[in-house]
Short mmCIF file of C-alpha atoms in Angstrom, two decimals:
data_model
loop_
_atom_site.label_atom_id
_atom_site.label_comp_id
_atom_site.label_asym_id
_atom_site.label_seq_id
_atom_site.Cartn_x
_atom_site.Cartn_y
_atom_site.Cartn_z
CA MET A 727 7.68 -27.00 106.61
CA LYS A 728 4.48 -26.41 108.49
CA LYS A 729 2.60 -28.54 111.01
CA VAL A 730 0.41 -31.14 109.30
CA ALA A 731 -2.81 -31.98 111.30
CA LYS A 732 -3.30 -35.59 110.46
CA GLY A 733 -6.88 -36.67 110.28
CA ILE A 734 -8.47 -39.92 111.58
CA GLU A 735 -7.33 -43.01 109.74
CA PRO A 736 -9.71 -43.87 106.92
CA PRO A 737 -11.60 -47.11 107.83
CA LEU A 738 -10.66 -48.41 104.33
CA LEU A 739 -6.95 -48.59 105.34
CA ALA A 740 -7.65 -49.87 108.86
CA ASN A 741 -9.94 -52.68 107.59
CA TYR A 742 -7.46 -53.62 104.90
CA ARG A 743 -4.67 -53.89 107.38
CA ASP A 744 -6.67 -55.99 109.75
CA ILE A 745 -7.31 -58.52 107.08
CA ASN A 746 -3.85 -58.22 105.37
CA PRO A 747 -1.50 -57.32 108.31
CA ASP A 748 1.77 -58.28 106.37
CA ASN A 749 0.78 -56.72 102.96
CA GLU A 750 2.92 -53.92 101.40
CA TRP A 751 1.90 -50.44 100.17
CA GLU A 752 1.99 -51.50 96.57
CA GLN A 753 -0.55 -54.33 97.23
CA PHE A 754 -2.86 -51.85 98.89
CA THR A 755 -2.66 -49.32 96.16
CA SER A 756 -2.99 -51.85 93.31
CA LYS A 757 -6.76 -51.13 93.50
CA LEU A 758 -7.46 -47.70 92.02
CA ASN A 759 -10.32 -46.92 94.36
CA ARG A 760 -8.24 -47.61 97.48
CA ARG A 761 -5.37 -45.58 96.17
CA ASN A 762 -7.53 -42.59 95.21
CA GLN A 763 -9.38 -42.56 98.61
CA ILE A 764 -6.19 -42.50 100.64
CA GLN A 765 -4.49 -40.00 98.47
CA ALA A 766 -7.43 -37.73 98.58
CA GLN A 767 -7.52 -37.88 102.48
CA ILE A 768 -3.80 -37.23 102.61
CA LYS A 769 -4.12 -34.17 100.38
CA ALA A 770 -7.04 -32.82 102.44
CA ASP A 771 -5.27 -33.25 105.76
CA GLN A 772 -2.35 -31.36 104.23
CA GLY A 773 -4.37 -28.51 102.81
CA GLY A 774 -3.12 -29.38 99.34
CA LEU A 775 0.42 -28.81 100.11
CA CYS A 776 3.62 -30.89 100.05
CA ALA A 777 4.37 -31.94 103.60
CA TYR A 778 8.08 -30.87 103.18
CA CYS A 779 8.36 -27.94 100.84
CA GLU A 780 4.87 -26.61 100.87
CA ILE A 781 4.50 -26.41 97.07
CA ASP A 782 0.96 -26.98 95.89
CA LEU A 783 0.10 -30.58 95.00
CA VAL A 784 -1.07 -29.92 91.42
CA GLU A 785 -3.06 -32.55 89.46
CA LYS A 786 -2.14 -33.61 86.02
CA ILE A 787 -3.42 -32.31 82.73
CA GLU A 788 -3.99 -35.14 80.17
CA ASP A 789 -0.95 -37.36 80.11
CA GLU A 790 1.22 -35.62 82.62
CA LEU A 791 1.98 -36.77 86.14
CA ASP A 792 0.30 -35.24 89.21
CA ASP A 793 2.93 -33.46 91.31
CA PHE A 794 2.12 -35.76 94.19
CA ARG A 795 3.12 -39.10 95.58
CA VAL A 796 2.78 -40.81 98.98
CA GLU A 797 5.87 -40.66 101.11
CA HIS A 798 6.59 -43.04 104.07
CA PHE A 799 8.32 -40.85 106.64
CA HIS A 800 9.89 -43.96 108.26
CA PRO A 801 11.23 -46.21 105.51
CA LYS A 802 8.53 -48.76 104.63
CA SER A 803 11.23 -51.27 103.89
CA ASP A 804 12.40 -51.32 107.44
CA GLY A 805 12.22 -54.78 108.70
CA THR A 806 14.21 -54.45 111.92
CA VAL A 807 11.14 -54.27 114.07
CA PRO A 808 7.85 -56.32 113.78
CA HIS A 809 5.78 -53.33 112.54
CA ASN A 810 4.27 -52.82 109.11
CA TRP A 811 5.45 -49.31 108.24
CA HIS A 812 3.82 -49.71 104.78
CA LEU A 813 0.33 -49.55 106.12
CA ASP A 814 0.78 -47.24 109.15
CA TRP A 815 -1.50 -44.24 108.63
CA GLN A 816 0.76 -41.90 110.85
CA ASN A 817 3.69 -42.86 108.51
CA LEU A 818 1.99 -41.57 105.29
CA LEU A 819 2.57 -38.15 104.02
CA GLY A 820 1.95 -36.52 100.75
CA CYS A 821 4.76 -34.85 98.94
CA CYS A 822 5.65 -33.48 95.55
CA HIS A 823 8.08 -35.15 93.17
CA GLY A 824 10.81 -32.87 94.35
CA GLY A 825 11.81 -31.73 90.82
CA SER A 826 12.61 -35.35 89.71
CA GLN A 827 9.96 -36.21 87.23
CA ARG A 828 10.39 -35.11 83.62
CA ASN A 829 6.66 -35.52 82.70
CA VAL A 830 5.20 -33.89 85.69
CA VAL A 831 2.53 -31.21 85.38
CA ASP A 832 4.06 -27.78 84.70
CA ALA A 833 7.44 -29.54 83.88
CA SER A 834 9.10 -26.30 82.66
CA ASN A 835 8.99 -25.04 86.19
CA ARG A 836 8.72 -28.19 88.28
CA PHE A 837 11.25 -30.57 86.64
CA THR A 838 14.74 -29.51 87.68
CA SER A 839 16.66 -32.77 88.23
CA PRO A 840 19.26 -33.12 89.50
CA ASP A 841 18.29 -30.12 91.51
CA ALA A 842 15.87 -32.23 93.63
CA SER A 843 14.19 -31.94 97.17
CA CYS A 844 11.87 -33.39 99.60
CA ASP A 845 11.72 -37.26 99.67
CA VAL A 846 14.12 -37.46 96.67
CA PRO A 847 17.43 -36.86 98.69
CA LYS A 848 15.76 -38.55 101.59
CA GLY A 849 15.30 -41.79 99.77
CA SER A 850 15.08 -44.79 102.03
CA GLN A 851 17.11 -43.31 104.80
CA ASN A 852 15.77 -43.53 108.40
CA LEU A 853 15.81 -40.01 109.41
CA ASP A 854 13.45 -40.29 112.33
CA ASN A 855 15.96 -38.84 114.79
CA VAL A 856 17.59 -36.64 112.41
CA ILE A 857 14.85 -34.31 111.01
CA LEU A 858 11.55 -32.84 112.15
CA ASN A 859 8.46 -34.78 111.40
CA PRO A 860 5.62 -32.39 110.20
CA LEU A 861 3.13 -34.29 112.27
CA HIS A 862 5.10 -33.55 115.44
CA ILE A 863 5.89 -29.96 115.27
CA PRO A 864 3.76 -27.00 116.74
CA ALA A 865 1.44 -24.76 114.90
CA PHE A 866 2.99 -21.81 116.87
CA PRO A 867 5.46 -20.39 116.62
CA LYS A 868 6.72 -20.81 113.14
CA LEU A 869 10.04 -22.71 113.03
CA PHE A 870 11.51 -21.41 109.75
CA SER A 871 11.91 -18.08 108.04
CA CYS A 872 12.23 -16.95 104.38
CA GLU A 873 14.24 -13.94 102.97
CA ARG A 874 12.20 -12.18 100.34
CA ILE A 875 14.95 -10.97 97.91
CA THR A 876 16.82 -14.30 97.69
CA GLY A 877 14.10 -16.79 98.72
CA GLU A 878 16.54 -18.30 101.24
CA PHE A 879 14.83 -20.68 103.72
CA SER A 880 16.36 -20.77 107.20
CA VAL A 881 15.80 -21.91 110.79
CA ASP A 882 14.19 -19.40 113.10
CA SER A 883 16.52 -20.35 115.97
CA GLU A 884 14.82 -18.20 118.63
CA ASN A 885 11.36 -19.72 117.84
CA CYS A 886 12.66 -23.17 117.99
CA GLU A 887 14.27 -22.65 121.40
CA GLN A 888 10.93 -21.07 122.54
CA ALA A 889 9.04 -24.19 121.37
CA ASN A 890 11.61 -26.54 122.69
CA ILE A 891 12.43 -27.74 119.20
CA SER A 892 16.00 -28.78 118.38
CA VAL A 893 17.67 -26.22 116.22
CA GLU A 894 20.02 -28.85 114.95
CA LYS A 895 17.06 -31.00 113.83
CA ALA A 896 15.45 -28.03 112.28
CA GLN A 897 18.56 -27.26 110.25
CA ASN A 898 18.99 -31.00 109.42
CA THR A 899 15.43 -30.85 107.87
CA ILE A 900 16.46 -28.11 105.43
CA THR A 901 19.69 -29.83 104.68
CA GLU A 902 18.53 -33.47 104.31
CA LEU A 903 15.48 -32.51 102.37
CA ASN A 904 17.21 -29.90 100.29
CA LEU A 905 14.55 -27.35 101.14
CA ASP A 906 16.88 -24.41 100.21
CA THR A 907 17.39 -25.69 96.64
CA GLU A 908 17.43 -22.95 93.96
CA ARG A 909 14.12 -24.26 92.45
CA LEU A 910 12.40 -23.65 95.80
CA ARG A 911 14.12 -20.36 96.28
CA ARG A 912 12.76 -19.21 92.92
CA PHE A 913 9.24 -20.18 93.70
CA ARG A 914 9.43 -18.53 97.15
CA ARG A 915 10.94 -15.30 95.59
CA GLU A 916 8.02 -15.09 93.11
CA ILE A 917 5.44 -15.42 95.96
CA LEU A 918 7.07 -12.90 98.30
CA ASN A 919 7.91 -10.42 95.55
CA LYS A 920 4.32 -10.35 94.48
CA LEU A 921 3.16 -9.84 98.05
CA ASN A 922 5.76 -7.00 98.44
CA ASP A 923 4.29 -5.36 95.29
CA ASP A 924 0.83 -5.71 96.77
CA VAL A 925 1.95 -3.95 99.97
CA ARG A 926 3.44 -1.17 97.83
CA ARG A 927 0.16 -0.84 95.86
CA LEU A 928 -1.93 -0.69 98.93
CA VAL A 929 0.25 1.92 100.62
CA SER A 930 0.19 3.96 97.32
CA GLN A 931 -3.63 3.98 97.76
CA GLY A 932 -3.32 5.55 101.29
CA PHE A 933 -3.16 2.53 103.51
CA SER A 934 -0.43 2.29 106.18
CA ILE A 935 2.00 -0.57 105.98
CA GLY A 936 0.28 -2.27 108.93
CA GLU A 937 -3.02 -1.91 107.30
CA ALA A 938 -1.75 -3.27 104.02
CA GLN A 939 -0.14 -6.29 105.73
CA LYS A 940 -3.39 -6.97 107.68
CA ARG A 941 -5.43 -6.96 104.48
CA LEU A 942 -2.96 -9.25 102.76
CA ALA A 943 -2.80 -11.66 105.71
CA GLU A 944 -6.57 -11.96 105.77
CA VAL A 945 -6.66 -12.76 102.13
CA ASN A 946 -3.57 -15.12 101.93
CA LEU A 947 -3.41 -16.90 105.31
CA LYS A 948 -6.59 -18.89 105.12
CA LYS A 949 -7.77 -22.03 103.31
CA ASN A 950 -9.47 -21.47 99.89
CA THR A 951 -12.81 -22.90 98.94
CA ASN A 952 -11.06 -26.22 98.10
CA GLY A 953 -9.68 -26.41 101.65
CA HIS A 954 -6.17 -25.69 100.50
CA TRP A 955 -3.58 -23.38 102.15
CA PRO A 956 -1.61 -21.08 99.91
CA LYS A 957 1.60 -22.62 98.48
CA PHE A 958 4.74 -21.77 100.50
CA PHE A 959 2.60 -21.04 103.55
CA THR A 960 5.55 -20.60 105.88
CA SER A 961 7.28 -18.12 103.55
CA ILE A 962 4.15 -15.94 103.45
CA ARG A 963 3.84 -16.21 107.21
CA SER A 964 7.40 -15.19 107.63
CA TYR A 965 7.10 -12.17 105.25
CA LEU A 966 4.01 -10.91 106.98
CA GLY A 967 5.52 -11.34 110.52
CA SER A 968 3.39 -10.48 113.60
CA THR A 969 0.46 -9.57 111.39
CA ALA A 970 0.45 -13.16 110.14
CA GLU A 971 0.56 -14.60 113.66
CA ARG A 972 -2.48 -12.48 114.66
CA GLN A 973 -4.40 -13.63 111.60
CA LEU A 974 -3.63 -17.27 112.20
CA ARG A 975 -4.51 -17.15 115.78
CA SER A 976 -7.81 -15.39 114.85
CA ILE A 977 -8.80 -18.41 112.57
CA HIS A 978 -7.61 -20.92 115.20
CA TYR A 979 -4.91 -22.17 112.89
CA ASP A 980 -3.70 -25.68 114.07
CA GLY A 981 -1.89 -26.98 110.97
#
């Protein structure tokens, strides 16, 4: 999980809520143009990545499903307080299907039910005080680490303490969202093993390890022409270490 820099609420949603303060999410998204505009803004704010696991939010091909859906961080069904969680812009995140949809795009890799993650195990639980919200974590330092050989995702306890972030909440985030599932480990291994091969290739060409890492950080840790971050951003950041931090500071990274 990385920081998500939420953009300004789209006027489309704000105006709709003013007119229909008690309506539900399904009513708002019943109109295709409303749904598409909000989804596009959410994807743009998140740099094309799932707010939880950081897989890329791939669009469908033909009759497949986009690997994307809108997640309400706080359960939209919560009626214990007079607040409409359905239409709260700050409550809307974009996430993948977490391995749960048989007809998702790239299903041979992305459909792994019951090995599911992200909002699938979370369901309608209220985890506000249990896990981290990607809107409310810092850009620096990184709070999680990834081990290249296994793809294991873990809490960077030292960095959490430095940022005054609860280590327990960070660990709960991994556990409750199942962010260390084998499907995600496999994806992360593939990314980091390729990076490792790239480092070895550059070193064989005469570059020092530091120079190789710098080149790879400059290429990988930036948004592409579509405004998207690389998938499994935090894992790449973890692998490239201090070189990654220098690169991100140089581009004024803030989520």
